[in-house]
Short mmCIF file of C-alpha atoms in Angstrom, two decimals:
data_model
loop_
_atom_site.label_atom_id
_atom_site.label_comp_id
_atom_site.label_asym_id
_atom_site.label_seq_id
_atom_site.Cartn_x
_atom_site.Cartn_y
_atom_site.Cartn_z
CA UNK A 6 -0.02 -0.01 0.02
CA UNK A 7 1.58 3.19 -1.25
CA UNK A 8 1.07 6.50 0.65
CA UNK A 9 -0.50 7.99 -2.44
CA UNK A 10 -3.38 5.53 -2.25
CA UNK A 11 -4.21 6.68 1.25
CA UNK A 12 -4.03 10.38 0.28
CA UNK A 13 -6.36 9.75 -2.63
CA UNK A 14 -8.86 8.06 -0.32
CA UNK A 15 -8.86 11.15 1.89
CA UNK A 16 -9.32 13.43 -1.18
CA UNK A 17 -12.34 11.44 -2.32
CA UNK A 18 -14.05 11.57 1.08
CA UNK A 19 -13.51 15.18 2.14
CA UNK A 20 -15.09 18.40 0.89
CA UNK A 21 -16.50 21.64 2.32
CA UNK A 22 -19.36 19.79 3.96
CA UNK A 23 -17.49 16.65 4.96
CA UNK A 24 -14.63 17.15 7.49
CA UNK A 25 -14.04 13.49 8.32
CA UNK A 26 -12.43 10.55 6.54
CA UNK A 27 -12.23 6.84 7.43
CA UNK A 28 -9.22 4.75 6.56
CA UNK A 29 -7.61 1.40 7.20
CA UNK A 30 -3.90 0.91 6.75
CA UNK A 31 -2.10 -2.41 6.09
CA UNK A 32 0.61 -4.04 8.19
CA UNK A 33 3.26 -2.82 5.75
CA UNK A 34 3.13 0.52 7.56
CA UNK A 35 3.50 -0.89 11.08
CA UNK A 36 5.90 0.52 13.72
CA UNK A 37 5.83 -2.06 16.53
CA UNK A 38 2.22 -2.40 17.59
CA UNK A 39 1.01 0.84 15.99
CA UNK A 40 0.81 2.67 12.68
CA UNK A 41 4.01 4.51 11.73
CA UNK A 42 3.78 7.94 13.46
CA UNK A 43 4.99 9.95 10.48
CA UNK A 44 2.21 8.50 8.33
CA UNK A 45 -0.51 9.13 10.88
CA UNK A 46 0.65 12.75 11.25
CA UNK A 47 0.89 13.15 7.51
CA UNK A 48 -2.62 11.76 6.90
CA UNK A 49 -4.04 14.12 9.53
CA UNK A 50 -2.22 17.08 7.98
CA UNK A 51 -3.47 16.07 4.47
CA UNK A 52 -7.06 16.10 5.77
CA UNK A 53 -6.44 19.64 7.27
CA UNK A 54 -5.43 20.89 3.82
CA UNK A 55 -9.05 20.52 2.61
CA UNK A 56 -10.06 23.42 4.91
CA UNK A 57 -7.47 25.99 3.66
CA UNK A 58 -6.50 27.86 0.45
CA UNK A 59 -3.39 27.25 -1.63
CA UNK A 60 -1.97 30.53 -0.40
CA UNK A 61 -2.02 29.32 3.20
CA UNK A 62 1.12 27.36 3.90
CA UNK A 63 1.93 25.10 6.87
CA UNK A 64 4.02 26.98 9.44
CA UNK A 65 3.87 24.57 12.31
CA UNK A 66 2.44 21.18 13.12
CA UNK A 67 2.24 19.94 16.77
CA UNK A 68 1.28 16.29 17.10
CA UNK A 69 0.63 14.22 20.29
CA UNK A 70 0.69 10.44 19.87
CA UNK A 71 -1.91 9.50 22.45
CA UNK A 72 -2.33 5.74 21.86
CA UNK A 73 -1.55 2.98 19.38
CA UNK A 74 -3.41 2.88 16.08
CA UNK A 75 -4.21 -0.69 15.14
CA UNK A 76 -3.28 -1.83 11.66
CA UNK A 77 -5.88 -3.36 9.41
CA UNK A 78 -8.74 -1.76 11.41
CA UNK A 79 -10.73 1.32 10.47
CA UNK A 80 -9.93 4.69 12.12
CA UNK A 81 -11.46 8.14 11.59
CA UNK A 82 -9.74 11.42 10.93
CA UNK A 83 -11.74 14.54 12.03
CA UNK A 84 -10.67 18.17 11.57
CA UNK A 85 -12.00 21.30 13.16
CA UNK A 86 -11.17 24.85 12.18
CA UNK A 87 -10.51 26.65 15.48
CA UNK A 88 -10.00 30.10 14.03
CA UNK A 89 -9.75 31.52 10.56
CA UNK A 90 -8.05 34.90 10.75
CA UNK A 91 -7.01 37.33 8.08
CA UNK A 92 -3.52 35.70 7.65
CA UNK A 93 -3.48 32.68 9.93
CA UNK A 94 -5.75 29.66 10.23
CA UNK A 95 -5.50 27.21 13.07
CA UNK A 96 -6.90 23.70 12.66
CA UNK A 97 -7.22 20.83 15.12
CA UNK A 98 -7.00 17.31 13.75
CA UNK A 99 -7.82 14.08 15.55
CA UNK A 100 -7.70 10.42 14.86
CA UNK A 101 -10.14 8.18 16.78
CA UNK A 102 -10.29 4.38 16.71
CA UNK A 103 -12.79 2.19 18.67
CA UNK A 104 -14.26 5.33 20.13
CA UNK A 105 -10.93 6.49 21.67
CA UNK A 106 -8.61 9.38 20.79
CA UNK A 107 -5.27 8.02 19.52
CA UNK A 108 -3.71 11.19 17.91
CA UNK A 109 -4.20 14.86 18.15
CA UNK A 110 -2.57 17.55 15.93
CA UNK A 111 -2.71 21.33 15.90
CA UNK A 112 -1.58 23.04 12.75
CA UNK A 113 -0.96 26.75 11.99
CA UNK A 114 -1.25 27.84 8.33
CA UNK A 115 -0.25 31.31 7.29
CA UNK A 116 -0.16 33.40 4.16
CA UNK A 117 2.95 35.32 3.22
CA UNK A 118 3.02 38.94 4.27
CA UNK A 119 5.21 41.94 3.62
CA UNK A 120 7.75 42.51 6.28
CA UNK A 121 10.92 44.60 6.73
CA UNK A 122 12.49 41.71 8.67
CA UNK A 123 14.31 39.14 6.50
CA UNK A 124 17.01 36.87 7.95
CA UNK A 125 18.62 34.29 5.64
CA UNK A 126 19.35 30.79 7.00
CA UNK A 127 23.10 30.21 7.21
CA UNK A 128 22.97 26.64 8.67
CA UNK A 129 24.36 24.21 6.16
CA UNK A 130 25.32 20.52 6.15
CA UNK A 131 28.54 19.13 4.62
CA UNK A 132 27.27 15.67 3.57
CA UNK A 133 27.92 14.55 -0.02
CA UNK A 134 24.93 13.24 -1.91
CA UNK A 135 24.52 9.46 -1.54
CA UNK A 136 25.33 7.15 -4.39
CA UNK A 137 22.99 4.43 -3.06
CA UNK A 138 20.92 3.53 0.00
CA UNK A 139 22.12 1.59 3.02
CA UNK A 140 21.01 -2.00 3.31
CA UNK A 141 18.57 -2.44 6.23
CA UNK A 142 17.98 -6.08 7.14
CA UNK A 143 14.40 -6.93 7.96
CA UNK A 144 14.73 -8.57 11.39
CA UNK A 145 11.47 -9.92 12.65
CA UNK A 146 10.07 -8.00 15.76
CA UNK A 147 13.12 -5.67 15.58
CA UNK A 148 13.07 -3.81 12.20
CA UNK A 149 9.84 -1.79 11.80
CA UNK A 150 7.99 -2.82 8.61
CA UNK A 151 7.38 0.73 7.57
CA UNK A 152 11.08 1.23 6.80
CA UNK A 153 10.59 -0.88 3.66
CA UNK A 154 8.64 2.11 2.22
CA UNK A 155 11.75 4.31 2.28
CA UNK A 156 15.45 4.45 1.49
CA UNK A 157 18.01 5.67 4.01
CA UNK A 158 21.68 6.60 3.48
CA UNK A 159 23.30 7.17 6.93
CA UNK A 160 26.50 9.16 7.07
CA UNK A 161 27.02 9.41 10.83
CA UNK A 162 25.65 7.67 13.92
CA UNK A 163 24.71 4.12 14.49
CA UNK A 164 21.72 1.89 13.77
CA UNK A 165 19.57 0.96 16.81
CA UNK A 166 20.90 -1.48 19.42
CA UNK A 167 24.57 -1.30 18.32
CA UNK A 168 25.98 0.02 21.59
CA UNK A 169 27.10 3.31 20.02
CA UNK A 170 28.35 6.02 22.36
CA UNK A 171 26.75 8.80 20.27
CA UNK A 172 23.18 10.03 20.38
CA UNK A 173 23.00 11.77 17.04
CA UNK A 174 22.40 10.67 13.50
CA UNK A 175 22.97 12.19 9.99
CA UNK A 176 22.06 10.98 6.58
CA UNK A 177 19.74 11.19 3.55
CA UNK A 178 16.23 9.89 2.98
CA UNK A 179 13.64 9.42 0.20
CA UNK A 180 10.70 7.15 -0.70
CA UNK A 181 11.56 3.69 -2.07
CA UNK A 182 8.75 4.08 -4.60
CA UNK A 183 8.56 7.78 -5.52
CA UNK A 184 5.13 9.42 -5.14
CA UNK A 185 3.41 10.84 -8.17
CA UNK A 186 4.14 14.40 -6.92
CA UNK A 187 6.16 15.20 -3.82
CA UNK A 188 4.03 17.43 -1.61
CA UNK A 189 4.43 18.83 1.92
CA UNK A 190 2.30 15.87 3.05
CA UNK A 191 5.07 13.51 1.86
CA UNK A 192 7.64 15.72 3.66
CA UNK A 193 5.77 15.31 6.92
CA UNK A 194 5.84 11.52 6.58
CA UNK A 195 9.52 11.24 5.56
CA UNK A 196 10.91 13.47 8.27
CA UNK A 197 9.84 10.91 10.99
CA UNK A 198 11.36 7.79 9.41
CA UNK A 199 14.68 7.77 11.29
CA UNK A 200 14.75 5.71 14.52
CA UNK A 201 15.02 7.71 17.79
CA UNK A 202 18.58 8.97 18.19
CA UNK A 203 19.04 7.29 21.57
CA UNK A 204 18.24 3.74 20.41
CA UNK A 205 21.72 3.29 18.98
CA UNK A 206 23.20 3.54 22.51
CA UNK A 207 21.50 0.27 23.58
CA UNK A 208 23.22 -3.01 22.98
CA UNK A 209 19.94 -5.07 23.19
CA UNK A 210 16.46 -4.19 21.78
CA UNK A 211 14.54 -1.66 23.93
CA UNK A 212 11.27 0.13 23.40
CA UNK A 213 11.02 3.82 22.65
CA UNK A 214 8.22 5.91 21.13
CA UNK A 215 7.56 9.50 20.32
CA UNK A 216 5.17 11.19 22.72
CA UNK A 217 5.00 14.62 21.08
CA UNK A 218 6.37 16.07 17.88
CA UNK A 219 6.78 19.70 16.80
CA UNK A 220 7.46 20.36 13.16
CA UNK A 221 8.11 23.74 11.54
CA UNK A 222 8.22 24.27 7.79
CA UNK A 223 10.54 26.94 6.32
CA UNK A 224 9.02 29.03 3.52
CA UNK A 225 9.52 29.83 0.79
CA UNK A 226 11.20 26.61 -0.41
CA UNK A 227 11.59 25.14 -3.88
CA UNK A 228 9.56 22.17 -5.10
CA UNK A 229 11.02 18.82 -4.23
CA UNK A 230 11.37 16.22 -7.09
CA UNK A 231 9.64 12.88 -6.30
CA UNK A 232 12.91 11.00 -6.32
CA UNK A 233 15.06 13.62 -4.62
CA UNK A 234 17.10 12.76 -1.47
CA UNK A 235 16.51 15.02 1.51
CA UNK A 236 19.26 15.56 4.09
CA UNK A 237 18.67 14.98 7.79
CA UNK A 238 20.67 15.76 10.91
CA UNK A 239 19.37 14.98 14.38
CA UNK A 240 20.83 15.44 17.86
CA UNK A 241 19.80 14.66 21.44
CA UNK A 242 19.65 17.77 23.52
CA UNK A 243 19.00 15.96 26.78
CA UNK A 244 17.82 12.61 28.14
CA UNK A 245 17.00 11.43 31.69
CA UNK A 246 14.15 9.88 33.65
CA UNK A 247 13.01 7.79 30.67
CA UNK A 248 12.51 10.77 28.33
CA UNK A 249 14.73 12.15 25.58
CA UNK A 250 14.53 15.53 23.83
CA UNK A 251 15.72 15.50 20.24
CA UNK A 252 16.07 18.17 17.49
CA UNK A 253 16.60 17.77 13.76
CA UNK A 254 17.14 19.89 10.69
CA UNK A 255 16.03 18.90 7.18
CA UNK A 256 17.42 20.25 3.90
CA UNK A 257 16.39 19.61 0.30
CA UNK A 258 18.66 18.17 -2.36
CA UNK A 259 19.88 21.69 -3.15
CA UNK A 260 20.99 22.35 0.42
CA UNK A 261 18.12 24.61 1.41
CA UNK A 262 16.79 24.27 4.96
CA UNK A 263 13.15 23.28 4.64
CA UNK A 264 12.09 21.96 8.09
CA UNK A 265 12.97 21.99 11.80
CA UNK A 266 11.81 19.05 13.86
CA UNK A 267 11.65 18.53 17.66
CA UNK A 268 10.48 15.45 19.52
CA UNK A 269 9.96 14.20 23.06
CA UNK A 270 10.70 10.46 23.14
CA UNK A 271 9.74 8.03 25.85
CA UNK A 272 12.47 5.47 26.53
CA UNK A 273 11.76 2.10 28.17
CA UNK A 274 15.22 0.98 29.32
#
């Protein structure tokens, strides 16, 4: 099941009078006992786009992963426009399954405005473009199935459960099967594909999951080709008491910063 199939299903269900969509996702998108978080956030964001205009761009997306989303069973995405101002629209998105809330997202969309303040981003990465993706063995009950939907080319850091002393990771990412057109919805999904930075420090498999995720999009940015690699660099700011705070920057293939990501990760070990 490709992500584009799910996005098309949302598009056919939602309109000005219908602010809900029902979906079921196959096991190929599983992340442990739940649906891959990047996909659930992306689907919710895609539903929100039906309540805005093309001029309103995503500025921030705050997602709380409340409970597991069961694969192969129907869930419902509901959106609510909290406020539609002159320049900014704020939308609340929810996913419910079996009558329970499992995800909540708050998005801020804003139109471009004239301003005397303009500060260019000077943060760059020094990673050469990858020649090919890394091989990721599919180890039952260890390697999440959703990773087969993507390609990763790691340049720094370790894979989970390798006993690495670092808590950072750098590399490149893209879809294994390119989407028809790469949109901001695809960008939301792909940013979350990397394993939590702290998992590489364990020598044996341990559980970890994202509790909350803050994502900011940098505009304007150039269109992204459907087979482009995007660069990713993540660090752990602090970790203790079973929680880790991580930050990441994302660049397009041309070296332009396009997103900033922050996560609070629960660690069981």
